[in-house]
Every structure is written in C-alpha cells, then in structure tokens.
PDB file of C-alpha atoms and ligand atoms in Angstrom:
ATOM      1  CA  MET A 292      70.761 -38.279  40.736  1.00  0.00           C
ATOM      2  CA  THR A 293      69.424 -37.749  37.225  1.00  0.00           C
ATOM      3  CA  ASP A 294      69.163 -40.526  34.637  1.00  0.00           C
ATOM      4  CA  LYS A 295      72.179 -39.041  32.911  1.00  0.00           C
ATOM      5  CA  GLU A 296      74.293 -38.997  36.077  1.00  0.00           C
ATOM      6  CA  VAL A 297      73.465 -42.658  36.705  1.00  0.00           C
ATOM      7  CA  LEU A 298      74.280 -43.668  33.130  1.00  0.00           C
ATOM      8  CA  ASP A 299      77.508 -41.640  33.216  1.00  0.00           C
ATOM      9  CA  LEU A 300      78.675 -43.723  36.192  1.00  0.00           C
ATOM     10  CA  PHE A 301      77.843 -46.884  34.224  1.00  0.00           C
ATOM     11  CA  ARG A 302      79.716 -45.663  31.149  1.00  0.00           C
ATOM     12  CA  GLN A 303      82.758 -44.481  33.132  1.00  0.00           C
ATOM     13  CA  SER A 304      83.136 -47.898  34.701  1.00  0.00           C
ATOM     14  CA  GLY A 305      82.500 -49.933  31.534  1.00  0.00           C
ATOM     15  CA  ALA A 306      79.199 -51.201  32.941  1.00  0.00           C
ATOM     16  CA  LEU A 307      77.339 -49.870  29.909  1.00  0.00           C
ATOM     17  CA  LEU A 308      78.884 -50.440  26.504  1.00  0.00           C
ATOM     18  CA  GLU A 309      77.458 -49.392  23.157  1.00  0.00           C
ATOM     19  CA  GLY A 310      78.331 -51.310  20.004  1.00  0.00           C
ATOM     20  CA  HIS A 311      77.406 -54.770  18.722  1.00  0.00           C
ATOM     21  CA  PHE A 312      77.470 -57.544  21.277  1.00  0.00           C
ATOM     22  CA  ARG A 313      76.821 -61.253  21.513  1.00  0.00           C
ATOM     23  CA  LEU A 314      75.130 -61.708  24.901  1.00  0.00           C
ATOM     24  CA  SER A 315      75.441 -64.841  27.023  1.00  0.00           C
ATOM     25  CA  SER A 316      71.930 -65.786  25.797  1.00  0.00           C
ATOM     26  CA  GLY A 317      73.319 -65.956  22.237  1.00  0.00           C
ATOM     27  CA  LEU A 318      71.212 -62.944  21.221  1.00  0.00           C
ATOM     28  CA  HIS A 319      72.776 -59.816  19.766  1.00  0.00           C
ATOM     29  CA  SER A 320      72.337 -56.288  21.118  1.00  0.00           C
ATOM     30  CA  ASP A 321      73.604 -52.778  20.559  1.00  0.00           C
ATOM     31  CA  ARG A 322      74.149 -52.430  24.310  1.00  0.00           C
ATOM     32  CA  TYR A 323      75.801 -54.407  27.037  1.00  0.00           C
ATOM     33  CA  LEU A 324      74.872 -53.781  30.659  1.00  0.00           C
ATOM     34  CA  GLN A 325      76.809 -55.300  33.564  1.00  0.00           C
ATOM     35  CA  SER A 326      76.024 -53.547  36.823  1.00  0.00           C
ATOM     36  CA  ALA A 327      78.751 -55.422  38.752  1.00  0.00           C
ATOM     37  CA  LEU A 328      81.252 -53.263  36.852  1.00  0.00           C
ATOM     38  CA  VAL A 329      79.867 -50.016  38.283  1.00  0.00           C
ATOM     39  CA  LEU A 330      79.297 -51.513  41.735  1.00  0.00           C
ATOM     40  CA  GLN A 331      82.952 -52.637  41.941  1.00  0.00           C
ATOM     41  CA  TYR A 332      83.706 -48.992  42.768  1.00  0.00           C
ATOM     42  CA  PRO A 333      82.493 -48.506  46.336  1.00  0.00           C
ATOM     43  CA  GLU A 334      82.112 -44.764  45.891  1.00  0.00           C
ATOM     44  CA  PHE A 335      79.814 -45.318  42.891  1.00  0.00           C
ATOM     45  CA  ALA A 336      77.874 -48.018  44.741  1.00  0.00           C
ATOM     46  CA  GLU A 337      77.439 -45.611  47.647  1.00  0.00           C
ATOM     47  CA  LEU A 338      76.105 -42.843  45.373  1.00  0.00           C
ATOM     48  CA  LEU A 339      73.622 -45.205  43.722  1.00  0.00           C
ATOM     49  CA  GLY A 340      72.545 -46.603  47.089  1.00  0.00           C
ATOM     50  CA  ARG A 341      71.981 -43.124  48.460  1.00  0.00           C
ATOM     51  CA  ALA A 342      69.924 -42.175  45.387  1.00  0.00           C
ATOM     52  CA  ILE A 343      67.668 -45.210  45.865  1.00  0.00           C
ATOM     53  CA  ALA A 344      67.402 -44.450  49.582  1.00  0.00           C
ATOM     54  CA  GLU A 345      66.272 -40.883  48.852  1.00  0.00           C
ATOM     55  CA  ARG A 346      63.446 -42.231  46.692  1.00  0.00           C
ATOM     56  CA  THR A 347      62.352 -44.873  49.189  1.00  0.00           C
ATOM     57  CA  ALA A 348      62.919 -43.227  52.593  1.00  0.00           C
ATOM     58  CA  HIS A 349      59.226 -42.304  52.805  1.00  0.00           C
ATOM     59  CA  LEU A 350      58.334 -45.999  52.992  1.00  0.00           C
ATOM     60  CA  GLN A 351      60.105 -46.198  56.383  1.00  0.00           C
ATOM     61  CA  ALA A 352      61.560 -49.642  55.801  1.00  0.00           C
ATOM     62  CA  THR A 353      63.179 -51.431  58.715  1.00  0.00           C
ATOM     63  CA  ALA A 354      65.169 -53.816  56.527  1.00  0.00           C
ATOM     64  CA  VAL A 355      66.437 -54.185  52.976  1.00  0.00           C
ATOM     65  CA  LEU A 356      66.325 -57.633  51.386  1.00  0.00           C
ATOM     66  CA  SER A 357      68.199 -58.447  48.178  1.00  0.00           C
ATOM     67  CA  PRO A 358      68.577 -61.556  46.040  1.00  0.00           C
ATOM     68  CA  ALA A 359      72.137 -62.920  45.890  1.00  0.00           C
ATOM     69  CA  LEU A 360      74.442 -62.318  44.199  1.00  0.00           C
ATOM     70  CA  GLY A 361      73.522 -59.369  42.006  1.00  0.00           C
ATOM     71  CA  GLY A 362      71.550 -57.467  44.641  1.00  0.00           C
ATOM     72  CA  ILE A 363      73.937 -57.771  47.564  1.00  0.00           C
ATOM     73  CA  VAL A 364      76.224 -54.788  46.949  1.00  0.00           C
ATOM     74  CA  ILE A 365      73.492 -52.283  46.120  1.00  0.00           C
ATOM     75  CA  GLY A 366      71.307 -53.660  48.940  1.00  0.00           C
ATOM     76  CA  GLN A 367      74.144 -53.046  51.380  1.00  0.00           C
ATOM     77  CA  GLU A 368      74.477 -49.435  50.207  1.00  0.00           C
ATOM     78  CA  VAL A 369      70.739 -48.749  50.375  1.00  0.00           C
ATOM     79  CA  GLY A 370      70.707 -50.219  53.891  1.00  0.00           C
ATOM     80  CA  ARG A 371      73.631 -48.000  54.851  1.00  0.00           C
ATOM     81  CA  ALA A 372      71.887 -44.870  53.566  1.00  0.00           C
ATOM     82  CA  LEU A 373      68.577 -45.778  55.244  1.00  0.00           C
ATOM     83  CA  HIS A 374      70.354 -46.889  58.449  1.00  0.00           C
ATOM     84  CA  VAL A 375      68.582 -50.257  58.426  1.00  0.00           C
ATOM     85  CA  ARG A 376      69.690 -53.888  58.165  1.00  0.00           C
ATOM     86  CA  ALA A 377      70.666 -55.225  54.740  1.00  0.00           C
ATOM     87  CA  LEU A 378      69.932 -58.943  54.322  1.00  0.00           C
ATOM     88  CA  PHE A 379      70.170 -61.182  51.303  1.00  0.00           C
ATOM     89  CA  ALA A 380      68.306 -64.251  50.160  1.00  0.00           C
ATOM     90  CA  GLU A 381      70.126 -66.972  48.245  1.00  0.00           C
ATOM     91  CA  ARG A 382      69.308 -70.099  46.315  1.00  0.00           C
ATOM     92  CA  GLN A 383      69.337 -73.534  47.832  1.00  0.00           C
ATOM     93  CA  ASP A 384      68.082 -76.403  45.659  1.00  0.00           C
ATOM     94  CA  GLY A 385      66.626 -73.826  43.271  1.00  0.00           C
ATOM     95  CA  ALA A 386      64.547 -71.933  45.857  1.00  0.00           C
ATOM     96  CA  LEU A 387      65.387 -68.509  47.226  1.00  0.00           C
ATOM     97  CA  ILE A 388      65.604 -68.623  51.040  1.00  0.00           C
ATOM     98  CA  LEU A 389      67.099 -66.815  54.035  1.00  0.00           C
ATOM     99  CA  ARG A 390      70.237 -68.529  55.308  1.00  0.00           C
ATOM    100  CA  ARG A 391      73.181 -67.625  57.585  1.00  0.00           C
ATOM    101  CA  GLY A 392      70.898 -66.893  60.533  1.00  0.00           C
ATOM    102  CA  PHE A 393      69.134 -64.009  58.795  1.00  0.00           C
ATOM    103  CA  THR A 394      65.640 -63.486  60.218  1.00  0.00           C
ATOM    104  CA  LEU A 395      62.694 -61.213  59.528  1.00  0.00           C
ATOM    105  CA  ALA A 396      59.920 -60.597  62.043  1.00  0.00           C
ATOM    106  CA  PRO A 397      56.264 -59.586  61.536  1.00  0.00           C
ATOM    107  CA  SER A 398      57.288 -56.121  62.763  1.00  0.00           C
ATOM    108  CA  ASP A 399      59.749 -55.789  59.860  1.00  0.00           C
ATOM    109  CA  ARG A 400      58.880 -53.519  56.946  1.00  0.00           C
ATOM    110  CA  VAL A 401      60.923 -54.746  54.008  1.00  0.00           C
ATOM    111  CA  LEU A 402      62.195 -53.005  50.898  1.00  0.00           C
ATOM    112  CA  VAL A 403      63.421 -55.410  48.201  1.00  0.00           C
ATOM    113  CA  VAL A 404      66.481 -54.031  46.410  1.00  0.00           C
ATOM    114  CA  GLU A 405      68.093 -55.314  43.208  1.00  0.00           C
ATOM    115  CA  ASP A 406      70.685 -54.032  40.794  1.00  0.00           C
ATOM    116  CA  VAL A 407      68.647 -54.550  37.629  1.00  0.00           C
ATOM    117  CA  ILE A 408      65.016 -55.540  37.258  1.00  0.00           C
ATOM    118  CA  THR A 409      64.078 -57.169  33.963  1.00  0.00           C
ATOM    119  CA  THR A 410      60.917 -59.272  34.154  1.00  0.00           C
ATOM    120  CA  GLY A 411      60.399 -58.813  37.890  1.00  0.00           C
ATOM    121  CA  GLY A 412      60.683 -62.556  38.479  1.00  0.00           C
ATOM    122  CA  SER A 413      63.495 -62.489  41.023  1.00  0.00           C
ATOM    123  CA  THR A 414      61.971 -59.418  42.671  1.00  0.00           C
ATOM    124  CA  ARG A 415      58.666 -61.214  43.205  1.00  0.00           C
ATOM    125  CA  GLU A 416      60.516 -64.251  44.488  1.00  0.00           C
ATOM    126  CA  THR A 417      62.473 -62.113  46.971  1.00  0.00           C
ATOM    127  CA  MET A 418      59.246 -60.438  48.125  1.00  0.00           C
ATOM    128  CA  ALA A 419      57.788 -63.890  48.744  1.00  0.00           C
ATOM    129  CA  VAL A 420      60.767 -64.781  50.947  1.00  0.00           C
ATOM    130  CA  ALA A 421      60.030 -61.790  53.188  1.00  0.00           C
ATOM    131  CA  GLN A 422      56.292 -62.475  53.215  1.00  0.00           C
ATOM    132  CA  SER A 423      56.772 -66.115  54.130  1.00  0.00           C
ATOM    133  CA  ALA A 424      58.872 -64.940  57.085  1.00  0.00           C
ATOM    134  CA  GLY A 425      55.785 -62.946  58.144  1.00  0.00           C
ATOM    135  CA  ALA A 426      57.256 -59.533  57.330  1.00  0.00           C
ATOM    136  CA  GLN A 427      55.438 -56.752  55.511  1.00  0.00           C
ATOM    137  CA  VAL A 428      56.807 -55.945  52.045  1.00  0.00           C
ATOM    138  CA  LEU A 429      56.561 -52.244  51.204  1.00  0.00           C
ATOM    139  CA  GLY A 430      57.900 -52.231  47.684  1.00  0.00           C
ATOM    140  CA  ALA A 431      60.941 -52.763  45.533  1.00  0.00           C
ATOM    141  CA  ALA A 432      63.747 -50.681  44.112  1.00  0.00           C
ATOM    142  CA  ALA A 433      66.484 -51.147  41.543  1.00  0.00           C
ATOM    143  CA  ILE A 434      69.153 -49.107  39.829  1.00  0.00           C
ATOM    144  CA  ILE A 435      67.902 -49.989  36.346  1.00  0.00           C
ATOM    145  CA  ASP A 436      64.533 -51.107  35.073  1.00  0.00           C
ATOM    146  CA  ARG A 437      65.229 -52.970  31.852  1.00  0.00           C
ATOM    147  CA  GLY A 438      61.684 -53.332  30.760  1.00  0.00           C
ATOM    148  CA  ARG A 439      58.164 -53.928  31.719  1.00  0.00           C
ATOM    149  CA  GLY A 440      58.662 -55.621  35.077  1.00  0.00           C
ATOM    150  CA  GLY A 441      57.272 -52.927  37.309  1.00  0.00           C
ATOM    151  CA  ALA A 442      53.681 -53.378  36.310  1.00  0.00           C
ATOM    152  CA  ARG A 443      53.680 -56.955  37.530  1.00  0.00           C
ATOM    153  CA  LEU A 444      54.720 -56.384  41.136  1.00  0.00           C
ATOM    154  CA  ASN A 445      51.453 -54.993  42.570  1.00  0.00           C
ATOM    155  CA  LEU A 446      53.623 -52.894  44.897  1.00  0.00           C
ATOM    156  CA  PRO A 447      55.525 -49.622  44.416  1.00  0.00           C
ATOM    157  CA  LEU A 448      58.698 -49.901  42.329  1.00  0.00           C
ATOM    158  CA  GLN A 449      61.356 -47.181  42.381  1.00  0.00           C
ATOM    159  CA  THR A 450      64.144 -47.291  39.809  1.00  0.00           C
ATOM    160  CA  LEU A 451      66.804 -44.741  38.946  1.00  0.00           C
ATOM    161  CA  VAL A 452      66.781 -45.362  35.181  1.00  0.00           C
ATOM    162  CA  THR A 453      64.481 -47.139  32.731  1.00  0.00           C
ATOM    163  CA  MET A 454      66.377 -48.602  29.816  1.00  0.00           C
ATOM    164  CA  GLU A 455      65.182 -51.312  27.471  1.00  0.00           C
ATOM    165  CA  VAL A 456      68.053 -53.258  26.025  1.00  0.00           C
ATOM    166  CA  PRO A 457      66.994 -54.677  22.653  1.00  0.00           C
ATOM    167  CA  ALA A 458      68.089 -58.206  21.853  1.00  0.00           C
ATOM    168  CA  TYR A 459      67.895 -59.902  18.470  1.00  0.00           C
ATOM    169  CA  PRO A 460      68.446 -63.414  17.167  1.00  0.00           C
ATOM    170  CA  PRO A 461      71.599 -63.245  14.995  1.00  0.00           C
ATOM    171  CA  GLU A 462      69.624 -63.960  11.812  1.00  0.00           C
ATOM    172  CA  SER A 463      67.424 -60.877  12.309  1.00  0.00           C
ATOM    173  CA  CYS A 464      70.034 -58.606  13.921  1.00  0.00           C
ATOM    174  CA  PRO A 465      70.049 -55.165  12.231  1.00  0.00           C
ATOM    175  CA  LEU A 466      73.700 -54.662  13.200  1.00  0.00           C
ATOM    176  CA  CYS A 467      74.712 -57.943  11.543  1.00  0.00           C
ATOM    177  CA  ALA A 468      72.722 -56.815   8.490  1.00  0.00           C
ATOM    178  CA  LYS A 469      74.947 -53.732   8.362  1.00  0.00           C
ATOM    179  CA  GLY A 470      78.011 -55.997   8.404  1.00  0.00           C
ATOM    180  CA  LEU A 471      79.284 -54.769  11.788  1.00  0.00           C
ATOM    181  CA  ALA A 472      81.598 -57.166  13.628  1.00  0.00           C
ATOM    182  CA  VAL A 473      80.058 -58.651  16.769  1.00  0.00           C
ATOM    183  CA  VAL A 474      82.038 -58.846  20.015  1.00  0.00           C
ATOM    184  CA  LYS A 475      81.581 -60.846  23.164  1.00  0.00           C
ATOM    185  CA  PRO A 476      81.469 -58.420  26.120  1.00  0.00           C
ATOM    186  CA  GLY A 477      84.442 -58.681  28.418  1.00  0.00           C
ATOM    187  CA  SER A 478      86.775 -59.976  25.725  1.00  0.00           C
ATOM    188  CA  ARG A 479      89.795 -57.782  25.170  1.00  0.00           C
ATOM    189  CA  ALA A 480      90.605 -56.743  21.643  1.00  0.00           C
TER     190      ALA A 480
HETATM  191 ZN1  LIG B 711      74.290 -58.946  15.329  1.00  0.00          ZN
END
C-alpha cells in the first residue's frame, strides 16, 4: 500500500478530517486523526494489517504484542497476516502488563504493533512487557507515525505513513487568527 492508499482509507472512513479542530487536549489543529474510525471496517483493518505484515515478515516474528485498547484491532490483523499469535498488554494500576493468561516465552520473537505512534512512549512500554517476560523484541510497527518517535526506540520501526499533526494553543492558532470556526471532532453539525 502506498501512503496515498492508506490515507484514502482514513479519509473514506472519517478517520482523517481536515479543517479546524479543538482536540481533547484543548489544542487546535488543522487535522483530526482517529484510527478507530478506519479500523471499525474489518476489510480496511485487514488491508492495513496485511500491509504492515508485508513490511515486517522478514523479521520472522512468532508473536505480535499490542497495547490495549488502540493497538488491539490492528495487532490482530497483523497477527492474522503473519500467521502468528496476537496478544495484547493492558493497564493495571497504571502499569502495562500481560493478563488473561497471555504468556511469552524466551523462544518468542515479538513484534510490537500499534495503530499510531506519537512519542514512542507506549511502544517502549509494550516492548518492556515482552522483554520482562523473557522474550526477544524484534521491532515495532504502526499504521501512522505522527512524529519523531521512531528515533527513540533503538529497534527497527516500520510505519505505513508518516504524518505530523500540528497542534496549537488557541491563542496562537493560525486558523483562529483567520477567523475560522473551530469544531470538536465527532460532533455533528
Ligand atoms: Zn484555532
């Protein structure tokens, strides 16, 4: 899949909007990205999962590990395409851990899969979950790289699209300066 094909799926499903948005952080942006909206279509999720699998098959992972909740759907699809287990880690008392009887062994070669990587923080945390279980972590993959996270992983990172989403405090927002009305994503006009 090309960058354009990936972004077309996002646009078709309303997962990528262009305009003037007030994000949940309170910051303003000219773009709104919500990968759950593209992944709600199983056929799109499958295409994206297969595209990530094509770029990571050479690593010969034996398991995919994703952080809940955002990484679960795409992790499942990458696991399907690679024909390996797809596990997820989830938070308990603030720490990401394996629950539900999920296990990783020292013989496991793990690919960490997320929907969107921004700072790399949750990716590193998910890698640490696999490492603390004794497994080998091969690298990470995501549909979208929103910034400069990849450099901080010290392991290979494969992403389908790199897209920085600018965010501005309202008082220095160039779109506000132009007098454009701001909308909260998800609200219906
Ligand atoms: Zn604004």
